[in-house]
């Protein structure tokens, strides 16, 4: 369905002389990516609103998208797998929130945050094989990843230890750090094994 819509939109762009016929495949692919990301985000946001975790969901998605953009990591080979992994990641975040609510695992969350920040500070961002970046671009991305994860850690620790009424936001930030770190580690491990 999404492929059909992206193909139709790309054809419309050619018909309206916005793009050239030679570029149709590139735009079709780009439109498909936008539609898939939008569909996944809307499904997760709707879930968040239904279960009364809208703020957590918005912070979680915003933080994860922002961090993954610079950090890199695993990219699924199909939309259905990407959708499932995105929903699973959100479920992990909700599970961490639930655990913190019932078991007060603040020290564990702080540890997870510090380990994730340490990993990104030590290793920086990961270069994509599909869309490789120059050495200078990777230096800039690594700086951003380090800054983002340090900020997430500082905010998370502050909210968990002092401003406990905002612990939900801390869990959103910390769970995104953990998920992004696992994503990068998974790809690096796979590359080393091959």
Short mmCIF file of C-alpha atoms in Angstrom, two decimals:
data_model
loop_
_atom_site.label_atom_id
_atom_site.label_comp_id
_atom_site.label_asym_id
_atom_site.label_seq_id
_atom_site.Cartn_x
_atom_site.Cartn_y
_atom_site.Cartn_z
CA UNK A 1 0.00 0.00 0.00
CA UNK A 2 2.73 2.49 0.99
CA UNK A 3 4.78 1.52 -2.07
CA UNK A 4 1.78 2.18 -4.27
CA UNK A 5 1.21 5.60 -2.69
CA UNK A 6 4.89 6.55 -3.00
CA UNK A 7 4.92 5.48 -6.65
CA UNK A 8 1.77 7.51 -7.37
CA UNK A 9 3.20 10.60 -5.64
CA UNK A 10 6.49 10.30 -7.56
CA UNK A 11 4.57 10.02 -10.85
CA UNK A 12 2.60 13.14 -9.87
CA UNK A 13 5.88 14.99 -9.33
CA UNK A 14 7.01 14.00 -12.83
CA UNK A 15 3.63 14.89 -14.36
CA UNK A 16 3.75 18.32 -12.69
CA UNK A 17 7.34 18.76 -13.91
CA UNK A 18 8.68 19.12 -10.38
CA UNK A 19 11.24 16.37 -10.99
CA UNK A 20 12.66 14.70 -14.10
CA UNK A 21 11.74 11.19 -15.19
CA UNK A 22 15.33 10.04 -14.52
CA UNK A 23 14.96 10.91 -10.82
CA UNK A 24 11.65 9.15 -10.22
CA UNK A 25 13.15 6.09 -8.47
CA UNK A 26 15.08 8.25 -6.01
CA UNK A 27 12.00 10.29 -5.12
CA UNK A 28 9.82 7.19 -4.95
CA UNK A 29 12.24 5.67 -2.43
CA UNK A 30 12.46 8.90 -0.42
CA UNK A 31 8.68 9.26 -0.30
CA UNK A 32 8.37 5.62 0.76
CA UNK A 33 10.80 6.19 3.64
CA UNK A 34 8.87 9.26 4.77
CA UNK A 35 5.56 7.37 4.63
CA UNK A 36 6.96 4.37 6.52
CA UNK A 37 8.54 6.52 9.24
CA UNK A 38 5.34 8.56 9.54
CA UNK A 39 3.15 5.45 9.77
CA UNK A 40 5.37 3.90 12.45
CA UNK A 41 5.55 7.13 14.47
CA UNK A 42 1.79 7.69 14.25
CA UNK A 43 1.10 4.12 15.42
CA UNK A 44 3.45 4.52 18.39
CA UNK A 45 2.01 7.96 19.22
CA UNK A 46 -1.55 6.61 19.07
CA UNK A 47 -0.54 3.80 21.41
CA UNK A 48 0.95 6.34 23.80
CA UNK A 49 -2.23 8.39 23.81
CA UNK A 50 -4.43 5.32 24.29
CA UNK A 51 -2.44 4.10 27.30
CA UNK A 52 -2.19 7.63 28.74
CA UNK A 53 1.57 7.92 28.23
CA UNK A 54 1.52 10.70 25.64
CA UNK A 55 4.32 12.81 27.13
CA UNK A 56 6.57 9.78 27.63
CA UNK A 57 5.88 8.68 24.05
CA UNK A 58 6.62 12.09 22.54
CA UNK A 59 9.88 12.45 24.50
CA UNK A 60 10.84 8.83 23.71
CA UNK A 61 10.28 9.19 19.95
CA UNK A 62 11.90 12.62 19.72
CA UNK A 63 14.95 11.55 21.71
CA UNK A 64 15.35 8.25 19.87
CA UNK A 65 14.99 9.76 16.41
CA UNK A 66 17.41 12.56 17.28
CA UNK A 67 20.04 10.25 18.78
CA UNK A 68 19.76 7.54 16.12
CA UNK A 69 20.09 10.16 13.36
CA UNK A 70 23.61 10.99 14.53
CA UNK A 71 24.67 7.71 16.18
CA UNK A 72 23.74 5.34 13.37
CA UNK A 73 23.09 1.70 14.11
CA UNK A 74 20.95 -1.14 12.86
CA UNK A 75 18.55 -0.55 9.98
CA UNK A 76 16.00 -3.24 9.22
CA UNK A 77 15.93 -4.76 5.75
CA UNK A 78 12.14 -4.43 5.39
CA UNK A 79 9.40 -2.10 6.52
CA UNK A 80 7.60 -4.80 8.47
CA UNK A 81 10.76 -5.65 10.43
CA UNK A 82 11.47 -1.95 11.01
CA UNK A 83 7.91 -1.47 12.28
CA UNK A 84 8.19 -4.47 14.61
CA UNK A 85 11.59 -3.38 15.96
CA UNK A 86 10.35 0.18 16.49
CA UNK A 87 7.31 -1.07 18.40
CA UNK A 88 9.51 -3.47 20.38
CA UNK A 89 11.87 -0.60 21.27
CA UNK A 90 8.90 1.43 22.47
CA UNK A 91 7.75 -1.59 24.48
CA UNK A 92 11.19 -1.81 26.11
CA UNK A 93 10.90 1.85 27.07
CA UNK A 94 7.45 1.26 28.55
CA UNK A 95 8.72 -1.79 30.43
CA UNK A 96 11.56 0.25 31.91
CA UNK A 97 9.01 2.90 32.92
CA UNK A 98 6.79 0.25 34.52
CA UNK A 99 9.75 -1.26 36.37
CA UNK A 100 10.80 2.14 37.68
CA UNK A 101 7.25 2.89 38.81
CA UNK A 102 6.86 -0.35 40.76
CA UNK A 103 10.39 -1.26 41.77
CA UNK A 104 12.12 2.12 41.71
CA UNK A 105 15.13 1.01 39.73
CA UNK A 106 16.62 4.50 39.65
CA UNK A 107 20.16 3.32 40.38
CA UNK A 108 19.97 0.73 37.61
CA UNK A 109 18.67 3.37 35.18
CA UNK A 110 21.45 5.76 36.15
CA UNK A 111 23.95 2.94 35.55
CA UNK A 112 22.44 2.19 32.13
CA UNK A 113 22.61 5.88 31.25
CA UNK A 114 26.24 6.22 32.31
CA UNK A 115 27.28 3.03 30.47
CA UNK A 116 25.53 4.20 27.28
CA UNK A 117 27.12 7.65 27.54
CA UNK A 118 30.53 6.12 28.17
CA UNK A 119 30.13 3.88 25.11
CA UNK A 120 29.20 6.79 22.84
CA UNK A 121 31.87 9.08 24.32
CA UNK A 122 34.49 6.40 23.70
CA UNK A 123 33.32 5.25 20.25
CA UNK A 124 31.39 8.19 18.79
CA UNK A 125 29.02 7.73 15.87
CA UNK A 126 28.93 4.82 13.46
CA UNK A 127 29.43 5.33 9.73
CA UNK A 128 26.81 3.92 7.40
CA UNK A 129 27.88 1.50 4.68
CA UNK A 130 24.83 2.39 2.58
CA UNK A 131 25.41 6.14 2.83
CA UNK A 132 29.02 6.63 3.96
CA UNK A 133 30.05 9.97 5.43
CA UNK A 134 33.39 11.72 5.02
CA UNK A 135 35.91 11.67 7.84
CA UNK A 136 35.07 15.29 8.72
CA UNK A 137 31.32 14.51 8.78
CA UNK A 138 31.98 11.57 11.11
CA UNK A 139 34.02 13.78 13.46
CA UNK A 140 31.10 16.23 13.64
CA UNK A 141 28.54 13.45 14.11
CA UNK A 142 30.63 11.89 16.86
CA UNK A 143 30.84 15.24 18.66
CA UNK A 144 27.07 15.59 18.45
CA UNK A 145 26.47 12.04 19.69
CA UNK A 146 28.77 12.64 22.65
CA UNK A 147 27.03 15.92 23.48
CA UNK A 148 23.53 14.42 23.12
CA UNK A 149 24.25 11.39 25.31
CA UNK A 150 25.94 13.47 27.99
CA UNK A 151 22.91 15.80 28.03
CA UNK A 152 20.51 12.84 28.19
CA UNK A 153 22.51 11.39 31.09
CA UNK A 154 22.68 14.65 33.03
CA UNK A 155 18.97 15.34 32.57
CA UNK A 156 18.08 11.72 33.37
CA UNK A 157 20.17 11.64 36.53
CA UNK A 158 18.82 15.02 37.63
CA UNK A 159 15.22 13.92 37.12
CA UNK A 160 15.72 10.52 38.77
CA UNK A 161 17.58 11.76 41.82
CA UNK A 162 16.33 15.29 42.54
CA UNK A 163 13.22 16.08 40.47
CA UNK A 164 11.53 12.70 40.94
CA UNK A 165 8.18 13.99 39.66
CA UNK A 166 9.83 14.01 36.21
CA UNK A 167 11.19 10.46 36.39
CA UNK A 168 8.99 9.46 33.45
CA UNK A 169 10.95 11.84 31.23
CA UNK A 170 14.23 10.49 32.59
CA UNK A 171 13.20 6.94 31.72
CA UNK A 172 12.30 8.06 28.17
CA UNK A 173 15.76 9.59 27.68
CA UNK A 174 17.65 6.73 29.30
CA UNK A 175 15.77 4.02 27.42
CA UNK A 176 16.56 5.76 24.12
CA UNK A 177 20.25 5.87 25.05
CA UNK A 178 20.21 2.16 25.80
CA UNK A 179 18.33 1.25 22.60
CA UNK A 180 20.64 3.38 20.41
CA UNK A 181 23.74 1.88 22.06
CA UNK A 182 22.45 -1.68 21.59
CA UNK A 183 21.66 -0.88 17.95
CA UNK A 184 25.19 0.36 17.27
CA UNK A 185 26.82 -2.50 19.21
CA UNK A 186 24.73 -5.05 17.26
CA UNK A 187 25.90 -3.70 13.91
CA UNK A 188 29.54 -3.40 14.99
CA UNK A 189 29.49 -6.95 16.37
CA UNK A 190 27.98 -8.25 13.13
CA UNK A 191 30.65 -6.44 11.08
CA UNK A 192 33.45 -7.89 13.24
CA UNK A 193 32.08 -11.42 12.89
CA UNK A 194 31.90 -11.20 9.09
#
